[in-house]
XYZ file of C-alpha atoms in Angstrom:
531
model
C -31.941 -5.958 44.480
C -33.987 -6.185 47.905
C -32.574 -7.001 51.101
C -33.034 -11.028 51.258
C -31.992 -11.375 48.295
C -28.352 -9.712 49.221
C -28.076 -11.611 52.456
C -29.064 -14.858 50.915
C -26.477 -13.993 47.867
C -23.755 -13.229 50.306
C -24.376 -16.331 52.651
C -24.299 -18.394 49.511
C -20.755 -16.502 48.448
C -19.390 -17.412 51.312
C -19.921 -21.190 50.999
C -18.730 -21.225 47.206
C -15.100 -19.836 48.860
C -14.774 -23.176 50.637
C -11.742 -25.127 49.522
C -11.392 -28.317 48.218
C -8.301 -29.984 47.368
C -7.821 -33.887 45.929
C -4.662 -36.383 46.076
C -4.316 -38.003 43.055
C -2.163 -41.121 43.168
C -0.140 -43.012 40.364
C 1.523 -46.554 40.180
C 3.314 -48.177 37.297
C 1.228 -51.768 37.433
C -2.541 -50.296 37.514
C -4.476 -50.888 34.000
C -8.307 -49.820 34.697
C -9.164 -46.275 36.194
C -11.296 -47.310 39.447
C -14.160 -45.155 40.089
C -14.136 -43.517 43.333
C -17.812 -42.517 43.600
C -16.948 -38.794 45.139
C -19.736 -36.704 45.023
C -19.198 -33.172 46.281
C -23.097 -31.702 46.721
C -24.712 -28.592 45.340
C -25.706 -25.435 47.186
C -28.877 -26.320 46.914
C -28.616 -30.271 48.085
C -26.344 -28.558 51.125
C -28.708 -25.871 52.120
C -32.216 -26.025 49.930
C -34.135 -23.753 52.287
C -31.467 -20.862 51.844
C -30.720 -21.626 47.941
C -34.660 -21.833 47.446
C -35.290 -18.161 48.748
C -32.116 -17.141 46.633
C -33.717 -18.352 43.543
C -37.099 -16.364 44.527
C -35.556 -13.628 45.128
C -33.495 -13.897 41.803
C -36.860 -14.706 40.174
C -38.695 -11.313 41.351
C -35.780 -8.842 40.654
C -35.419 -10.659 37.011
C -39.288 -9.486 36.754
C -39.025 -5.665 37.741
C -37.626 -3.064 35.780
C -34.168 -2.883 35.613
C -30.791 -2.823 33.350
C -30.687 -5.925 31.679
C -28.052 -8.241 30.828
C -27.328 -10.237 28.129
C -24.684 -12.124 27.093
C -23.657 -14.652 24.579
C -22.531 -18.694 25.497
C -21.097 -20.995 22.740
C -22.544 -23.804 23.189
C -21.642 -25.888 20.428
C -19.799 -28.640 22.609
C -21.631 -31.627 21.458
C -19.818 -33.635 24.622
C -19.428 -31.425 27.768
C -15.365 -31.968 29.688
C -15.768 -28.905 31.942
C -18.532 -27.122 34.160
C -17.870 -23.877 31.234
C -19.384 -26.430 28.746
C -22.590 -26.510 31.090
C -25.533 -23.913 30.294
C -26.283 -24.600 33.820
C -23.253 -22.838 34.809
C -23.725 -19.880 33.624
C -23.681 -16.437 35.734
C -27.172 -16.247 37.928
C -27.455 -12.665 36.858
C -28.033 -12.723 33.228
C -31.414 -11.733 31.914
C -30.875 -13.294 27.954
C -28.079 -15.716 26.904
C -27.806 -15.969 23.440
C -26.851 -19.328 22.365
C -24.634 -19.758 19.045
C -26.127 -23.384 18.316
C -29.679 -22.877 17.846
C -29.837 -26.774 17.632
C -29.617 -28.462 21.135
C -28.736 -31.662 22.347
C -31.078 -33.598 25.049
C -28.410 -32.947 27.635
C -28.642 -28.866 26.902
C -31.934 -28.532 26.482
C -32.738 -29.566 29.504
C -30.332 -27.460 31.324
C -32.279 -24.720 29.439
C -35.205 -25.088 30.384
C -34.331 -25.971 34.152
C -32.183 -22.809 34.104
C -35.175 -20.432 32.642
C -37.377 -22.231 35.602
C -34.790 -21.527 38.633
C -33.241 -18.113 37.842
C -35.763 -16.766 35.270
C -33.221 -16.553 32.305
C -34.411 -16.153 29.160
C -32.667 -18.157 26.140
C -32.485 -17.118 22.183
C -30.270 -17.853 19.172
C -29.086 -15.991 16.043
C -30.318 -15.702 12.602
C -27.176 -14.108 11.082
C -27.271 -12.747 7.967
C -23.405 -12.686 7.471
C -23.535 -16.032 8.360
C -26.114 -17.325 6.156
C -23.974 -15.832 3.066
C -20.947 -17.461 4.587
C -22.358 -20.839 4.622
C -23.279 -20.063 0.689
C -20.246 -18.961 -0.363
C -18.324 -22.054 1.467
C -20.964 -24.046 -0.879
C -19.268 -22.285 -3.844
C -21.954 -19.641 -4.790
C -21.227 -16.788 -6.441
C -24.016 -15.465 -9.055
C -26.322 -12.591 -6.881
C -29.388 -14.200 -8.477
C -28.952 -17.233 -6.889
C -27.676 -15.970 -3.533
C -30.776 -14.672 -2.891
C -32.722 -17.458 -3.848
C -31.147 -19.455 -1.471
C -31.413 -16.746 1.044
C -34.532 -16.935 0.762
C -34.687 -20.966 1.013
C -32.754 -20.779 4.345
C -35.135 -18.230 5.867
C -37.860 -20.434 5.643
C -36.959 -22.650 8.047
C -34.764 -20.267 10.363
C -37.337 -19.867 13.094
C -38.344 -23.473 13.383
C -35.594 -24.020 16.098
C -37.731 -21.472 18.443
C -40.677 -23.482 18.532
C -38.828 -27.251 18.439
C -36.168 -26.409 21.186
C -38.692 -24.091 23.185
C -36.695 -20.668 22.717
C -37.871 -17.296 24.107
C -37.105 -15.307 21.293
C -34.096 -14.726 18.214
C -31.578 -12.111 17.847
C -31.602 -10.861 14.024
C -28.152 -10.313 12.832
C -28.232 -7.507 9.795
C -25.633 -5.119 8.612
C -25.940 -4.322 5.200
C -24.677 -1.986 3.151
C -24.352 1.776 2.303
C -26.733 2.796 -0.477
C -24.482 6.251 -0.820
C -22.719 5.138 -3.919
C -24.643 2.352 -5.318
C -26.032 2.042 -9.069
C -30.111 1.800 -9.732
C -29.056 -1.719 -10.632
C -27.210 -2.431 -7.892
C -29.645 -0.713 -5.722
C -32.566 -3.206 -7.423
C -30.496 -5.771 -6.820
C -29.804 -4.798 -2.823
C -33.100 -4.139 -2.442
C -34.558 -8.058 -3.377
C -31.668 -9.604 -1.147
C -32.812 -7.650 1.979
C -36.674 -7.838 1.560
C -35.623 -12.159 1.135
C -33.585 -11.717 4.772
C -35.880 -9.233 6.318
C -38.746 -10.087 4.891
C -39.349 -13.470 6.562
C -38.160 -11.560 9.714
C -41.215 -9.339 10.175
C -43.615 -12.470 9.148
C -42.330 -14.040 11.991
C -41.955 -10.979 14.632
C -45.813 -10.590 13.740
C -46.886 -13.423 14.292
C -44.733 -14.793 17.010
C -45.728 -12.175 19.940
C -44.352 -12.061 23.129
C -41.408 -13.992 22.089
C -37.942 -12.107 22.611
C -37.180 -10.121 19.033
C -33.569 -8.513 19.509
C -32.390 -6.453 16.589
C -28.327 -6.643 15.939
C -25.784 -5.245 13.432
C -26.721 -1.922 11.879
C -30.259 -0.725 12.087
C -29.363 2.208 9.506
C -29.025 0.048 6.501
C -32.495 -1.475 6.566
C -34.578 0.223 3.846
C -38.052 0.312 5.898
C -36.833 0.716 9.359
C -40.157 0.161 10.935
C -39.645 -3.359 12.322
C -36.809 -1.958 14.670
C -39.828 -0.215 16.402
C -40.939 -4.380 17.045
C -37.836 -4.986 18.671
C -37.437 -5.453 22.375
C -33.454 -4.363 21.965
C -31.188 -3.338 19.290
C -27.836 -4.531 20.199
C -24.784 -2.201 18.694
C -21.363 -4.030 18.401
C -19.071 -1.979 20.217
C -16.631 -4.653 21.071
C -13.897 -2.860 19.182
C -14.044 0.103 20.400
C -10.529 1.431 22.197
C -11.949 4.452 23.568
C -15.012 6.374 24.828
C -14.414 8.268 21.205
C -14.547 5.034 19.365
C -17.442 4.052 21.733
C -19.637 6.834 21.229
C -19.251 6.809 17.601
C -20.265 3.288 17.141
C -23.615 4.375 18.725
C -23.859 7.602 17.273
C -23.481 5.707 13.334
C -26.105 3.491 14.590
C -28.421 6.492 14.984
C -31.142 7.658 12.184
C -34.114 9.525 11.378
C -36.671 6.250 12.686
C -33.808 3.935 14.752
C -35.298 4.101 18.491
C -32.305 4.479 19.962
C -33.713 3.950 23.637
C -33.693 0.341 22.781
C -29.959 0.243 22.382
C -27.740 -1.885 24.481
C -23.916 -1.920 24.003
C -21.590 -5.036 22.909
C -17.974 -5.133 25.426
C -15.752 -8.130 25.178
C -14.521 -10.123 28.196
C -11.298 -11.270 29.350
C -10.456 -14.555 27.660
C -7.594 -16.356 29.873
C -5.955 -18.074 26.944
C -5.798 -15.066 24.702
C -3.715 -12.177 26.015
C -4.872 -9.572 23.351
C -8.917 -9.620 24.931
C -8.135 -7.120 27.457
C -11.384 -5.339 26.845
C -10.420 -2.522 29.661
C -11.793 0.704 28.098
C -15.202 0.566 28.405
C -14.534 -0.341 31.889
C -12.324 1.964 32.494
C -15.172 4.442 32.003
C -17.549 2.880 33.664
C -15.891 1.970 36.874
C -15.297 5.069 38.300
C -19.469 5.532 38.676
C -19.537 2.277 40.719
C -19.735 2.573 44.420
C -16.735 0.897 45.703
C -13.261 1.107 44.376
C -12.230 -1.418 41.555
C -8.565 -2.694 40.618
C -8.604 -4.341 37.288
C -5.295 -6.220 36.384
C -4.193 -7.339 33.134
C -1.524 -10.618 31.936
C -0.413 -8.135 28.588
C -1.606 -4.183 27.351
C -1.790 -4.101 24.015
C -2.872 -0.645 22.230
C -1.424 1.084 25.398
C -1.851 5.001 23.522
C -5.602 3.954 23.693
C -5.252 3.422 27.240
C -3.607 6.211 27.810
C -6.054 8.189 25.525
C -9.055 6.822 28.105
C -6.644 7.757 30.958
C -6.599 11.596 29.111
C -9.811 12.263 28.468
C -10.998 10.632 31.750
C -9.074 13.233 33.599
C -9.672 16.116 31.355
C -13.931 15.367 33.082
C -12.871 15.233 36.550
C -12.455 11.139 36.889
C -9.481 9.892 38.394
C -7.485 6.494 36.886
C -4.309 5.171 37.811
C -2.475 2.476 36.655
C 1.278 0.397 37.285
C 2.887 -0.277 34.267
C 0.075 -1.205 32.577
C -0.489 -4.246 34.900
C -2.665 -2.929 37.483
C -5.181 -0.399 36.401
C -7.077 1.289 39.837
C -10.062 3.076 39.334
C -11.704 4.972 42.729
C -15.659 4.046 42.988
C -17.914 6.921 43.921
C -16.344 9.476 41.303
C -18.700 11.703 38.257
C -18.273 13.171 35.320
C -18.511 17.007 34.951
C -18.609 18.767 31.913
C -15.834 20.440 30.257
C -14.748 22.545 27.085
C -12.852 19.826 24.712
C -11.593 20.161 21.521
C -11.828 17.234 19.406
C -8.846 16.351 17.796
C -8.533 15.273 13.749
C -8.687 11.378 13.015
C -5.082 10.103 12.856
C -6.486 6.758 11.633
C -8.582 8.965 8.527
C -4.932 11.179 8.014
C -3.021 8.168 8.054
C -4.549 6.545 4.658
C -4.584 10.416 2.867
C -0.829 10.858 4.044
C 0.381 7.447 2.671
C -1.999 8.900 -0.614
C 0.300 11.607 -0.824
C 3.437 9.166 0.163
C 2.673 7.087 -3.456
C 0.911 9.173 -5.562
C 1.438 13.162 -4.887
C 2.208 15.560 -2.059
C -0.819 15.682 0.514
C -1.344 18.455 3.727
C -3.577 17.152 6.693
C -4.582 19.936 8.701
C -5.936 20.071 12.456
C -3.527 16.769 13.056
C -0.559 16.862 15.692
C 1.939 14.667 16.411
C 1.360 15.603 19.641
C -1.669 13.994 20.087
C -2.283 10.615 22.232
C -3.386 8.826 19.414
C -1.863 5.574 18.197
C -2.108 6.171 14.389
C 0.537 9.384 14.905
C 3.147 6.634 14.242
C 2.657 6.471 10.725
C 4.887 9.112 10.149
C 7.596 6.694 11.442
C 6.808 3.884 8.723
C 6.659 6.751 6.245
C 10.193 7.843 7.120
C 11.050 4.497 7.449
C 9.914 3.837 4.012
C 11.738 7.102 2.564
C 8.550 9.015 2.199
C 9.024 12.652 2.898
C 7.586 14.005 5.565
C 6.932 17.432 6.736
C 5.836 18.496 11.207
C 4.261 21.492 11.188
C 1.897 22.403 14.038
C -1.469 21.824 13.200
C -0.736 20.312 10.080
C 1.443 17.219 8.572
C 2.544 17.170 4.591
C 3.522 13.678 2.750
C 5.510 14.024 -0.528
C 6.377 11.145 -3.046
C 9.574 10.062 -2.891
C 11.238 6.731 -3.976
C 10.202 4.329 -1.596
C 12.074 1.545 0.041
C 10.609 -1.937 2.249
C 10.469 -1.525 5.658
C 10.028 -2.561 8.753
C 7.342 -1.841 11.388
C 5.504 -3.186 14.262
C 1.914 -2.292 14.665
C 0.882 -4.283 18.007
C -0.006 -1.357 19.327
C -1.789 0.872 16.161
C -3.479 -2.516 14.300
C -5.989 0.121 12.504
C -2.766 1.218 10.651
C -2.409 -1.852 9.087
C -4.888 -1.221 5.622
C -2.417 1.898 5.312
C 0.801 0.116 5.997
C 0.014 -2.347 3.289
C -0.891 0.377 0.625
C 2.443 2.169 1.520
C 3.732 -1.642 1.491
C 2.450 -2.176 -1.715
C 4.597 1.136 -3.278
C 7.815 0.512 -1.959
C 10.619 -1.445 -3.701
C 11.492 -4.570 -2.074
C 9.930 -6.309 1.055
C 8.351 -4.589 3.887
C 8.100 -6.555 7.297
C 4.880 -5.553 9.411
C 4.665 -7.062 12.833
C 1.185 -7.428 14.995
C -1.012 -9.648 12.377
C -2.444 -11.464 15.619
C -4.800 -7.976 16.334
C -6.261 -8.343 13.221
C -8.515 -11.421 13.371
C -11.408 -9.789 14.927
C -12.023 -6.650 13.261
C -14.698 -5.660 10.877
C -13.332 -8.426 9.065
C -10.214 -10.802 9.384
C -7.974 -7.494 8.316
C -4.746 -10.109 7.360
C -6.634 -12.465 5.442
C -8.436 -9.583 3.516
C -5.194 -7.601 2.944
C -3.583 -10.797 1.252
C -6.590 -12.007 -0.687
C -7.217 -8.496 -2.231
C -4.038 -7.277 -2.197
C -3.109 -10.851 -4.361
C -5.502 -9.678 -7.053
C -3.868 -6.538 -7.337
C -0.601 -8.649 -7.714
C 0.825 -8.002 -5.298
C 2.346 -10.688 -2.439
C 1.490 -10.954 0.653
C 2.895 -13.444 2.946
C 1.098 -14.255 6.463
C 3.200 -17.900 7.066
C 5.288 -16.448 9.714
C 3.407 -16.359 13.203
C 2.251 -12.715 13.926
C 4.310 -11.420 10.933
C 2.986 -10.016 7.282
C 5.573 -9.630 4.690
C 4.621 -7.458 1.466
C 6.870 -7.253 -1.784
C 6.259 -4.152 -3.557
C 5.277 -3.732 -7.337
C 3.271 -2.424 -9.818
C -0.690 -2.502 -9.359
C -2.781 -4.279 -11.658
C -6.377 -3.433 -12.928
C -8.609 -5.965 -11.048
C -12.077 -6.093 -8.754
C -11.689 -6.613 -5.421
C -13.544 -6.476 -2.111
C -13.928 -4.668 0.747
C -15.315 -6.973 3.074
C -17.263 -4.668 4.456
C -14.318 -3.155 5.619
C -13.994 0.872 5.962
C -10.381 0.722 6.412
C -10.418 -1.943 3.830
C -11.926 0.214 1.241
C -9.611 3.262 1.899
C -6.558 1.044 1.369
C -7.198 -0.690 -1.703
C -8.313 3.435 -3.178
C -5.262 4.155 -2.258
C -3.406 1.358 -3.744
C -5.306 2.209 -6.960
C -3.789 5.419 -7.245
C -1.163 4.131 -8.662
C -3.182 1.736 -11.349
C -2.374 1.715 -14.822
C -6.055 0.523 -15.316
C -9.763 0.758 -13.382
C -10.107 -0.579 -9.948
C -13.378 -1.686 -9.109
C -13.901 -2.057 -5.554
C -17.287 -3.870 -4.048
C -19.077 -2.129 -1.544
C -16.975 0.961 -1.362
C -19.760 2.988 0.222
C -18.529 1.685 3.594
C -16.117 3.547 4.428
C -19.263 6.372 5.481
C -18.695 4.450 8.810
C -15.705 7.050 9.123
C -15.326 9.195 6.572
C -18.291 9.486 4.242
C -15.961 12.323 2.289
C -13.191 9.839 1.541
C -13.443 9.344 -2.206
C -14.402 13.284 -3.028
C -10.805 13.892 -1.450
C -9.028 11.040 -2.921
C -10.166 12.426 -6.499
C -8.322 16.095 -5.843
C -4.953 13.642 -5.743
C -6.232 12.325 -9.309
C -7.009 15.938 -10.549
């Protein structure tokens, strides 16, 4: 950013901070609100010679090479209440806002295109794939045939919003599937959805040049990866991630043979005042200590606190420097680097925890290279296995789970939600009802984790009970041959295997092959427990 453009960003700064307060009066008799008429001016009305060279200034840097930003704004408010409602409001240094309504009133439309024309921000929408098949199966589809006919009906008009509402470009939203373990049929049958999704995508990319093509979800799943070498960026959802180990995986299984992975840009959440569980403080905890002044970063509620303290670690173990208070006040000294170090990478806990509860219900299992003294949150499911009555053996670099007869339990999770898939297979095996606390960390994983663990678990008969707030209760019992669904879940998949270990009949899980997200050697290991 040049020179002007700071002072002129700073001047305007300082005006913003100016306070304003009202009196607001009330009497018993009144009937009719009276307008006042206030009016409380713009920057630019106050001072248009200053805000003009701002917006210049903002124009050029927007135009030079440089670290984009992008960021998404729901703007499906029909009838604006607040200035958040207002596209006009958004934050002057985003490059691309992705809108999630592609379909805009007068009112927002014109804020777009005033926006684009001040401060040089570009505007696209989504074509989501997941969506699209969400929207079908809401209509009550079901047969695959059909499903992609009508994918293929949709696509036809998806792009018609970029040329009606005067977009800059659309952000392609594909995940797909794992073709590790499918059948030829299946594999027929994958390969004629995804040609009637991506096919229409390429017609348009081709023909639509130089609007804004963004690639998002995972590029490894396409079968001809060559239009990800069309895309300006290929955005990779890292918003879960707890940890610069979660982090870097999520890129890394983003990665292939023809994926340009110098397009890549990284997903982070941001603080969301009226949800305390958004803290979305890793990634910035490993970010902050490049910047050049010091940061504090303060937080209403830490949830998954061994994941902050496994940032905290492995910061430290490469020189950086993080301190916190309780949890509430995280400070972070600017000016710091990484230098490289000799680190041994611990075993999964999260990977161990689904093979232990294996052994827990359905044999005696040993997990080497685990510890329980490791950072990691998913250690504590040697707790619910006690708790349940499992038996459990510490030995140190290795942890053994034996079958014993298992009882309900109880157990909180707040702070280890990726144990919950696990919990509910162990669940699932013991006598009575188990109580599992932390349901609210659920909705926004690879898939509404809760919802899924009741729906699937329910055709394996067995109940699940989310009616109390934050709360899941499971009643244990025998496991029934049915066909379930992973939801494109990894830890989804490993759980219901696990639960099927103890089958009288066939289990047929859909899309199984996703668990390669995190352990592509899952179900060779799960069959040794069968042998």
């Amino acid at each position: 950013m040049n020179t002007d453009m700071k002072t002129t960003f700073h001047k305007i700064a300082r005006l913003l901070a100016v306070p304003a307060a009202f009196l607001l009066a009330s009497c018993s008799d009144w009937t009719d609100p009276e307008s006042l008429g206030l009016h409380t001016p713009e920057i630019g009305e106050e001072y248009p010679e200053q805000y003009a060279a701002y917006l210049e200034n903002l124009r050029s840097w927007k135009a030079t090479a440089h670290q984009a930003v992008l960021a998404t704004f729901d703007n499906s408010t029909a009838e604006p209440s607040s200035r958040a409602h207002h596209i006009a409001s958004l934050p002057d240094s985003l490059d691309v806002v992705v809108l999630t309504a592609p379909e805009l009133p007068e009112w927002q439309q014109t804020e777009m295109e005033q926006t684009r024309r001040d401060k040089g921000t570009r505007f696209i929408y989504a074509v989501d794939h997941d969506g699209l098949r969400s929207d079908w199966e809401a209509a009550g589809g079901a047969d695959a045939a059909e499903w992609t006919a009508y994918l293929a009906e949709r696509m036809a008009t998806a792009f018609d919003a970029c040329e009606q509402y005067g977009y800059d470009g659309v952000l392609v939203r594909y995940n797909g599937k794992s073709t590790l373990h499918m059948t030829p049929e299946e594999l027929a049958v994958y390969t004629a959805e995804q040609r009637a999704f991506i096919g229409p995508v390429t017609e348009w990319v081709d023909g639509s040049e130089p609007k804004l093509f963004l690639f998002g979800g995972d590029p490894t799943t396409l079968l001809d990866p060559k239009l990800l070498l069309k895309a300006d960026y290929i955005v990779v959802d890292t918003s879960a991630a707890t940890s610069v180990d979660e982090l870097t995986f999520a890129v890394r299984s983003c990665m292939g043979p023809q994926v340009p992975a110098g397009r890549f840009v990284v997903t982070v959440p941001t603080v969301v005042r009226d949800d305390p569980d958004a803290v979305g403080y890793y990634g910035k905890e490993m970010a902050l200590p490049l910047a050049a002044e010091d940061t504090t970063l303060h937080v209403r509620r830490a949830v998954s606190i061994p994941y902050l303290d496994m940032t905290i670690d492995t910061a430290a173990r490469f020189g950086v420097e993080i301190c916190h208070n309780d949890y509430r006040e995280f400070y972070i000294p600017g000016g710091q680097r990484y230098r490289g170090t000799d680190f041994a990478v611990e075993g999964d806990w999260s990977a161990a925890a689904m093979l232990l509860v294996a052994g827990a219900t359905a044999g005696e299992v040993t997990v080497r290279n685990v510890s329980m003294l490791s950072k990691q949150a998913d250690t504590a499911i040697c707790e619910a296995l006690v708790r349940a009555g499992a038996a459990v053996i510490d030995e140190p670099h290795s942890i053994t789970a034996a079958r014993r007869p298992l009882r309900g339990f109880e157990f909180d999770a707040t702070h280890c939600p990726d144990l919950f898939p696990a919990l509910a297979a162990l669940a699932a095996a013991a006598d009575g009802v188990s109580v599992l606390h932390g349901t609210s960390r659920l909705q926004h994983k690879e898939c509404n984790r809760a919802e899924a663990i009741r729906e699937e678990y329910g055709r394996l008969g067995i109940e699940v009970d989310l009616s109390e707030e934050d709360t899941m209760r499971i009643r244990g019992g025998e496991i029934r041959t049915a066909a379930v669904r992973s939801h494109g879940d990894h830890r989804m998949a490993m759980s219901l295997a696990v639960a099927a270990l103890r089958a009288a009949g066939p289990v047929t899980i859909e899309d199984a092959g996703c668990v390669a997200k995190s352990y592509p050697g899952f179900f060779g290991d799960l069959k040794t427990l069968k042998a």
